[in-house]
Coordinates of N, CA, C and O in Angstrom, one line a residue:
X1 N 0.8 -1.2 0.0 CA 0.0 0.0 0.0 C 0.9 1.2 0.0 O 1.9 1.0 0.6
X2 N 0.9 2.5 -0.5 CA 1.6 3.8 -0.9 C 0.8 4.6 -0.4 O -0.4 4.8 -0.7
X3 N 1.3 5.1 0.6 CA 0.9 6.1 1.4 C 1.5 7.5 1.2 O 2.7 7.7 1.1
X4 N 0.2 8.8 1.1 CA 1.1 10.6 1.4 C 0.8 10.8 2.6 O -0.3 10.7 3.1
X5 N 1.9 11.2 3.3 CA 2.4 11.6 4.8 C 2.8 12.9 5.0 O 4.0 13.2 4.8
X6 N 1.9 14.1 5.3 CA 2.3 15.5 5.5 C 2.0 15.9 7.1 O 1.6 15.3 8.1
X7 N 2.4 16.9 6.9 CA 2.3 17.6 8.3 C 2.8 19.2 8.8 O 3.0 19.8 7.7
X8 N 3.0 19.7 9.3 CA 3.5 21.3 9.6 C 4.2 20.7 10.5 O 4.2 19.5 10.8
X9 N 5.2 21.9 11.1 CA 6.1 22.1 11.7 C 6.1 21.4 13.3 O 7.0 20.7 13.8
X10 N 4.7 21.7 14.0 CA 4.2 20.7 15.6 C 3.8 19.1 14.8 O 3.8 18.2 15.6
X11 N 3.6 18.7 13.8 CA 3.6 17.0 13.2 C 4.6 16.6 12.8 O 4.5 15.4 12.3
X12 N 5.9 17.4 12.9 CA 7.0 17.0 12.4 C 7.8 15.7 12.9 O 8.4 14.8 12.3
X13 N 7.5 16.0 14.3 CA 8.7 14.8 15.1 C 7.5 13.5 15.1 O 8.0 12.4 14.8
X14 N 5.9 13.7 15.3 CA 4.7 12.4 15.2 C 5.5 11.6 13.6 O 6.2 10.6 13.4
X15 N 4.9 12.3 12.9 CA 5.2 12.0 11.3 C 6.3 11.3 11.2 O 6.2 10.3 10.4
X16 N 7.9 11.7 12.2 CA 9.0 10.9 11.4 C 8.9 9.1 12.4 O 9.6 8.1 12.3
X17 N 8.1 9.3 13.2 CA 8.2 8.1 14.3 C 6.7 7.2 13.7 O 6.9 6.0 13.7
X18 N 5.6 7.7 13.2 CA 4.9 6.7 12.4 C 5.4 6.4 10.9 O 5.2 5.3 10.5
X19 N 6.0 7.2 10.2 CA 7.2 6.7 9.2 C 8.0 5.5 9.6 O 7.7 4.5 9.1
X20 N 8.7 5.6 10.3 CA 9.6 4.3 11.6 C 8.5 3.5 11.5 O 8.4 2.8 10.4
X21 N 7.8 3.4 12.1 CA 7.0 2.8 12.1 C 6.1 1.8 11.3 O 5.9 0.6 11.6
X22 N 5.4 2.3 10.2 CA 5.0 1.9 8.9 C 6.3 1.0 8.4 O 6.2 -0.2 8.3
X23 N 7.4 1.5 8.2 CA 8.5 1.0 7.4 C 8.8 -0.1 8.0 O 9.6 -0.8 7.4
X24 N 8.2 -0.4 9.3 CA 8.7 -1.6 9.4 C 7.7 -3.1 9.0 O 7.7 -4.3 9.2
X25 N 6.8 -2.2 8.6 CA 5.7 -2.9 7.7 C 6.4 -3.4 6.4 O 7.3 -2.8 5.9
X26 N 5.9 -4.6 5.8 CA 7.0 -4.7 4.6 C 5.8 -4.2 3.7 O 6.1 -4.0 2.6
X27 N 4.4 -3.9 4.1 CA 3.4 -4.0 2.7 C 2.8 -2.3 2.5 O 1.7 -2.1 2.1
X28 N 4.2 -0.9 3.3 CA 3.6 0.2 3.3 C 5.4 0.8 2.5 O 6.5 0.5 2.8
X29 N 4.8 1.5 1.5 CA 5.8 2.5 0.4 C 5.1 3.8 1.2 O 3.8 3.9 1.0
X30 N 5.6 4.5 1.7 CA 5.3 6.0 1.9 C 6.4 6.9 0.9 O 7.6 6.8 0.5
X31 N 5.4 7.8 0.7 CA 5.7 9.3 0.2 C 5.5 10.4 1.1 O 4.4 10.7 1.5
X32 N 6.6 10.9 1.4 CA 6.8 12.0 2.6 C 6.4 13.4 1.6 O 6.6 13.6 0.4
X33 N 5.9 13.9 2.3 CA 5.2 15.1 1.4 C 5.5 16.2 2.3 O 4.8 17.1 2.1
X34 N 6.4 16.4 3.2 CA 6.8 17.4 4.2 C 6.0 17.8 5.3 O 4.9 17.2 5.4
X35 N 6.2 18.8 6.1 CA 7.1 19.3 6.3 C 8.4 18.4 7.2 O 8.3 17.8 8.2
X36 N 9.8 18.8 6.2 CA 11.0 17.7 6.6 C 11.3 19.1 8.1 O 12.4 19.6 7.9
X37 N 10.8 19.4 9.1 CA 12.0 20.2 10.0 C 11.0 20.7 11.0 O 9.8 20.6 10.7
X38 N 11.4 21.3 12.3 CA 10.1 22.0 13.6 C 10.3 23.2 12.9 O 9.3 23.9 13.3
X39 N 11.1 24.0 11.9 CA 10.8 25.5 11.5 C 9.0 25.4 11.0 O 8.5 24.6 10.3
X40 N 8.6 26.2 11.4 CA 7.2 27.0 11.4 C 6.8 27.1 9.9 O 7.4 27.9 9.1
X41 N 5.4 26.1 9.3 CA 5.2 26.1 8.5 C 4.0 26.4 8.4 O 3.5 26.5 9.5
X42 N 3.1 26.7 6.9 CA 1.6 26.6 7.1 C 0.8 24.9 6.7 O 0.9 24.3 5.6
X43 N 0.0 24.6 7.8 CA -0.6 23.6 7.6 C -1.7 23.3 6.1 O -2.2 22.3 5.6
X44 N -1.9 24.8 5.9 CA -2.6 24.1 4.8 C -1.7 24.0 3.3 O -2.4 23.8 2.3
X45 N -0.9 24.0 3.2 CA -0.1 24.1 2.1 C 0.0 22.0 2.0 O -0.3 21.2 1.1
X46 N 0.4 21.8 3.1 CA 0.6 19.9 3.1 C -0.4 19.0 3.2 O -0.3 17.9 2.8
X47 N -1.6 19.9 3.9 CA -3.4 19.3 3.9 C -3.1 19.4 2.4 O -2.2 18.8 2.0
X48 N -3.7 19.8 1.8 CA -4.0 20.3 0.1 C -2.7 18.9 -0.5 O -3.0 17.8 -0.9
X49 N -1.5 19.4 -0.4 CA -0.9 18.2 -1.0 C -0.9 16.9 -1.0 O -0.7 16.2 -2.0
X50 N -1.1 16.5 0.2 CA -1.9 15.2 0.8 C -3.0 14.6 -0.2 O -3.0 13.6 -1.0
X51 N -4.2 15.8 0.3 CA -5.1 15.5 -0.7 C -5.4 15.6 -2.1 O -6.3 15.1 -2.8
X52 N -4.1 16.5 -2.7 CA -4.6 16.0 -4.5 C -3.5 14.6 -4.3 O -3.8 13.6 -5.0
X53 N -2.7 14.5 -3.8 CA -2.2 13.1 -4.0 C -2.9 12.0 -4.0 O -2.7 11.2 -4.9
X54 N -3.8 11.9 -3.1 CA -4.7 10.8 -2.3 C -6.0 11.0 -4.1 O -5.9 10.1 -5.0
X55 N -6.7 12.0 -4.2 CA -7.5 12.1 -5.1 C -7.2 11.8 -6.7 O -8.1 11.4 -7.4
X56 N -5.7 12.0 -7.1 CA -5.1 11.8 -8.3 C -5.0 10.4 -8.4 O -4.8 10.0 -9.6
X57 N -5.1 9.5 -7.5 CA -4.5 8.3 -7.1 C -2.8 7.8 -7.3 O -2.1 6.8 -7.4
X58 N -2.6 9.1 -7.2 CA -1.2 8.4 -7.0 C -0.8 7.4 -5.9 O 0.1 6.5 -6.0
X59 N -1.5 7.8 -4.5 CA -0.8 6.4 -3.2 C -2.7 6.1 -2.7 O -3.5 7.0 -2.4
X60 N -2.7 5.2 -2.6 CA -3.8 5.0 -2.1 C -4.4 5.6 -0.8 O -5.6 5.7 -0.8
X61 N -3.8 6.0 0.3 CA -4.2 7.0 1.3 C -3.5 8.0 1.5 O -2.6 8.3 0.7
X62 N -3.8 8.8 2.6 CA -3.0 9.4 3.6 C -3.0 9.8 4.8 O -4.1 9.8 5.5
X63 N -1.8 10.2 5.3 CA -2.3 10.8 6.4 C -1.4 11.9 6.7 O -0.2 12.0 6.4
X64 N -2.2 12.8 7.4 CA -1.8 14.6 7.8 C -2.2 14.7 9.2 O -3.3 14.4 9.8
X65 N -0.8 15.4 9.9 CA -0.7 15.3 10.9 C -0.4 17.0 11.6 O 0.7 17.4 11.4
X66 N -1.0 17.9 12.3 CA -0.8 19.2 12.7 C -0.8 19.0 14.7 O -0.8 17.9 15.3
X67 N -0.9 20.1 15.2 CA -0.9 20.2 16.8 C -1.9 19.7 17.0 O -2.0 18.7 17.8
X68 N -3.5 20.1 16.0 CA -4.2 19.5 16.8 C -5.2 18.6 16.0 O -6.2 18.0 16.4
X69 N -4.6 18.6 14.7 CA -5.3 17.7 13.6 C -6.5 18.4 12.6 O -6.9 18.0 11.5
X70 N -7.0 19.5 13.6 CA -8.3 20.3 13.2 C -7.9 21.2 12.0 O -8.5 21.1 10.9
X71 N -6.9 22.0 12.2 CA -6.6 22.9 10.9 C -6.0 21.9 9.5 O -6.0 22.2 8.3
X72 N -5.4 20.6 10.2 CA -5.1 19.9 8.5 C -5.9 19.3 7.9 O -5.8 19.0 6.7
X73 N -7.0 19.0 8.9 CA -8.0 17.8 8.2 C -9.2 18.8 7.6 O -10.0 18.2 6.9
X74 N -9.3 20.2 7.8 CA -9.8 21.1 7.2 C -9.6 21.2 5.8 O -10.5 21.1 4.9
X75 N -7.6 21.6 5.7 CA -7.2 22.1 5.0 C -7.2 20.7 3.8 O -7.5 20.8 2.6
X76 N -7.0 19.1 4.5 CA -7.3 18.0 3.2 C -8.4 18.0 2.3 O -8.4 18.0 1.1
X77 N -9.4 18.1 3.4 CA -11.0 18.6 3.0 C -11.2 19.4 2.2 O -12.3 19.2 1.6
X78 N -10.5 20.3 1.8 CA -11.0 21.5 0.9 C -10.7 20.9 -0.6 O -11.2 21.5 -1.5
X79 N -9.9 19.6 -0.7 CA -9.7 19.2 -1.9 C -11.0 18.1 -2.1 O -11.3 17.3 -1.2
X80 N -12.0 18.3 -3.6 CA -13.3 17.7 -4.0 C -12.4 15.9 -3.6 O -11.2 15.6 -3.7
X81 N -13.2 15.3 -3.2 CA -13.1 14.0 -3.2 C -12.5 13.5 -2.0 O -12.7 12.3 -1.7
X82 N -11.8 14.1 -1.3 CA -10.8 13.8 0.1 C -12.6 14.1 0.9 O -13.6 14.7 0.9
X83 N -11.8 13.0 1.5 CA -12.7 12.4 3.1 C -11.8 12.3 4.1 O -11.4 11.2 4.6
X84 N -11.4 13.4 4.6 CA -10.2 13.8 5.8 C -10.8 13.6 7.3 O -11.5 14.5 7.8
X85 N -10.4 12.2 8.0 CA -11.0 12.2 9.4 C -9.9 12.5 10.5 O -8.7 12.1 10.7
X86 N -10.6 13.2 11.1 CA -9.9 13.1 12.5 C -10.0 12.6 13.5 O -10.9 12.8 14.3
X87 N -9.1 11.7 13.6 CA -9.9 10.4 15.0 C -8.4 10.2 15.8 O -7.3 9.9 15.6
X88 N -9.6 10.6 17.1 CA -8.4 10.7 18.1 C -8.3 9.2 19.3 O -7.6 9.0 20.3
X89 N -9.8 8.2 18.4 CA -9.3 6.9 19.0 C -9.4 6.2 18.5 O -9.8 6.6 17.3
X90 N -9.4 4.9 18.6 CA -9.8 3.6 17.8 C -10.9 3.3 17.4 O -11.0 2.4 16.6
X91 N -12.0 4.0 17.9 CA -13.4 3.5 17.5 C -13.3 5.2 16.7 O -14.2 5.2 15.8
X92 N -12.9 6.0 16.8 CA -13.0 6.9 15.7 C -12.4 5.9 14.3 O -13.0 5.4 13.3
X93 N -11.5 6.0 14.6 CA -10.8 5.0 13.3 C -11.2 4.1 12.4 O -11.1 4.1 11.2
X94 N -11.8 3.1 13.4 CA -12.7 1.9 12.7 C -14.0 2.4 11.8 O -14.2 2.0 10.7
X95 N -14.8 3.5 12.6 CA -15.9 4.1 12.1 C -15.6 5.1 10.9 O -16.5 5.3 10.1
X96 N -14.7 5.6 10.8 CA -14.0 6.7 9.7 C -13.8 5.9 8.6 O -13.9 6.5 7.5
X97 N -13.5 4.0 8.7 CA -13.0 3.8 7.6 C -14.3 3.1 7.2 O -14.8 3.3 6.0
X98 N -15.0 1.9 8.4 CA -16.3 1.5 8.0 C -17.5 2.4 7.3 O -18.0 1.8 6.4
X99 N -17.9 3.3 7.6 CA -19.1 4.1 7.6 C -18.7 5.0 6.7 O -19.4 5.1 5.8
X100 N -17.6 5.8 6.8 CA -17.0 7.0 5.8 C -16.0 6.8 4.4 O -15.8 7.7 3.5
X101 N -15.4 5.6 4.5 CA -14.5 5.2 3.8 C -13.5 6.1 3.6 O -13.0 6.2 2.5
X102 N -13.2 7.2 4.8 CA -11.8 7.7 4.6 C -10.8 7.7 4.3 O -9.9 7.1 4.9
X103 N -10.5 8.5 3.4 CA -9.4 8.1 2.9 C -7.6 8.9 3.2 O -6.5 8.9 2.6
X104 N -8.4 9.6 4.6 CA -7.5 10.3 4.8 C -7.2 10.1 6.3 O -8.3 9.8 6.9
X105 N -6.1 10.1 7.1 CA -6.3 9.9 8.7 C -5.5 11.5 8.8 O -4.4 11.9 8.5
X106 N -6.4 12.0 9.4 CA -5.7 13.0 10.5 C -6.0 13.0 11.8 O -7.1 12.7 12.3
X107 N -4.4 13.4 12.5 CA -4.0 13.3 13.3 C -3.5 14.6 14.3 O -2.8 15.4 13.8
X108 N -3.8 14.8 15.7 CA -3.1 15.7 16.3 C -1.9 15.4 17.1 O -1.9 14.6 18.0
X109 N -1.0 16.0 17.0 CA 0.4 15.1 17.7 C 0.0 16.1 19.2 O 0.1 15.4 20.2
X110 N -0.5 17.6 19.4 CA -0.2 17.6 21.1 C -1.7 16.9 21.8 O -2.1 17.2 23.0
X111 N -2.5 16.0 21.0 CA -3.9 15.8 21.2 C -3.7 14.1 21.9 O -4.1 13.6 22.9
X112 N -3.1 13.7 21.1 CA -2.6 12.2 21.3 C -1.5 11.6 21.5 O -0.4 11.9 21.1
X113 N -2.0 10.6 22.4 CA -0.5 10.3 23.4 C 0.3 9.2 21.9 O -0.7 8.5 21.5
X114 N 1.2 8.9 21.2 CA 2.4 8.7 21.0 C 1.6 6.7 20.5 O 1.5 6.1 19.4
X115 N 1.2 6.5 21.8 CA 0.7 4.5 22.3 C -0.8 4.8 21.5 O -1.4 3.9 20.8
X116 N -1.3 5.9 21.6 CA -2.5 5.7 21.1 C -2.5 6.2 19.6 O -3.5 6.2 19.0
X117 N -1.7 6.6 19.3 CA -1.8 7.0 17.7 C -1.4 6.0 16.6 O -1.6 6.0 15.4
X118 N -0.6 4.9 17.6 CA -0.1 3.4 16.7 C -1.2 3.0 16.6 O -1.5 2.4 15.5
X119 N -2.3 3.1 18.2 CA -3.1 2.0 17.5 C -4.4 2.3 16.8 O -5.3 1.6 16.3
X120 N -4.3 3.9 16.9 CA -5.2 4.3 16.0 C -5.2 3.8 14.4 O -6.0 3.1 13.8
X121 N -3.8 4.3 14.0 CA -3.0 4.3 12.7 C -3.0 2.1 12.6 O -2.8 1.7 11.5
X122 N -3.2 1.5 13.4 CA -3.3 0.2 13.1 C -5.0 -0.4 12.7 O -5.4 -1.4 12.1
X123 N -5.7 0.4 13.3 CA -7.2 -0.2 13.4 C -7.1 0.8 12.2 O -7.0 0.1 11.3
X124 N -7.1 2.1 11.7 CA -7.1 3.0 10.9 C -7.3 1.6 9.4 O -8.4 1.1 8.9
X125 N -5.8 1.3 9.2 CA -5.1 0.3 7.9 C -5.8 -0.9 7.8 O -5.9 -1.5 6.7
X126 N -6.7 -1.5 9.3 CA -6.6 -3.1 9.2 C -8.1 -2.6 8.8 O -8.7 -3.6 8.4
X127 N -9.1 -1.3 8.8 CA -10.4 -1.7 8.8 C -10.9 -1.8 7.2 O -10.0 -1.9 6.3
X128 N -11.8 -1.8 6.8 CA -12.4 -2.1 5.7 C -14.0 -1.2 5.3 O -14.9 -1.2 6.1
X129 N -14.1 -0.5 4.0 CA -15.3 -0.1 4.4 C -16.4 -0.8 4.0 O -16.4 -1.1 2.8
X130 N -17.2 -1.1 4.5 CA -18.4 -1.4 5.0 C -19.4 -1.8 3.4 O -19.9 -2.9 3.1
X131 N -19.4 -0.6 2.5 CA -20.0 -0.3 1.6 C -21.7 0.0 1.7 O -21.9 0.9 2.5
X132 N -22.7 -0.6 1.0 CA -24.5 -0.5 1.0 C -24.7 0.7 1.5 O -24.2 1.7 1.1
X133 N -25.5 0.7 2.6 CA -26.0 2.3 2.9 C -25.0 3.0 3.0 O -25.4 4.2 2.7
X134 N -23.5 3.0 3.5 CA -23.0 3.7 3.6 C -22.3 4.7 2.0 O -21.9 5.9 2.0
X135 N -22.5 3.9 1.2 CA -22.3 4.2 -0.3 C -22.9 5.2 -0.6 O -22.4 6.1 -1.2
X136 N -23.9 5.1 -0.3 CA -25.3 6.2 -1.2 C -25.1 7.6 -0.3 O -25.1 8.7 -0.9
X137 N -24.8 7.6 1.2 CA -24.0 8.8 1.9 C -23.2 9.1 1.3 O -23.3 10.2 0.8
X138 N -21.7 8.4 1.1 CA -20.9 9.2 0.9 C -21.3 10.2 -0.6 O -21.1 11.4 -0.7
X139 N -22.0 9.3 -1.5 CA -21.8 9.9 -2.8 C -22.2 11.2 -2.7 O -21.7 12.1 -3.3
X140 N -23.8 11.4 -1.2 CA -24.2 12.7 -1.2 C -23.2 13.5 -0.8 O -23.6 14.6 -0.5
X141 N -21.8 13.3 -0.5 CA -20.9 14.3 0.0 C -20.5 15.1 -1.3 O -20.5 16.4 -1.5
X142 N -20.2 14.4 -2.1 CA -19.8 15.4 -3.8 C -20.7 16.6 -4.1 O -21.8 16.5 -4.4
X143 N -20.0 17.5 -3.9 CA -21.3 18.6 -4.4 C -20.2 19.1 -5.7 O -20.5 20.0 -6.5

């Protein structure tokens, strides 16, 4: 699976430890979409890149990571077709991918503790969506 991985300047140090992480997956190829450094960036510049990546289909997901998750999963969202969730637990996770078929995970690195963002980011990958009624919702999201 090929994943885009962005974030601002407070998602910097989350981003490079779930990177570590994924990689030790043999079945995830990430594309780092920045920001590479803690210098002060704007989050919506890497939201937006995230999501024309995710939409173009170049990597099958992604995920965008800011302080508190709210301003990136905004800024994914504003791209047509991105389904940017923010789930700050496991049953957000499961339900974002079952019910919403998200295709984006956002994340807040000062919102969530470190233990819980693996296992978010694990129930996130292992869930599946759902499809039937949940299909005919999403479609009404397209305007």
């Amino acid at each position: 699976m090929k994943i885009a991985i962005g974030c601002d300047h407070a998602g910097y140090d989350l981003k490079e430890k779930i990177k570590e992480y994924l990689s030790e997956k043999q079945s995830f190829e990430i594309l780092d979409i920045g920001t590479y450094s803690v210098d002060s960036v704007d989050y919506p510049s890497f939201g937006h890149k995230v999501g024309i990546e995710v939409v173009e289909k170049k990597v099958d997901s992604g995920i965008v990571i800011c302080g508190s998750g709210i301003g990136i999963s905004i800024a994914a969202n504003k791209i047509n077709g991105v389904r940017a969730a923010l789930c700050t637990s496991e049953g957000h996770a499961e339900m974002s991918r079952k019910h919403n078929d998200a295709n984006i995970l956002a994340l807040g690195s000062r919102m969530t503790k470190y233990e819980d963002v693996i296992k978010i980011v694990d129930v996130w990958f292992n869930t599946a969506f759902e499809g039937g009624r949940h299909l005919d919702r999403i479609n009404k999201l397209e305007i």
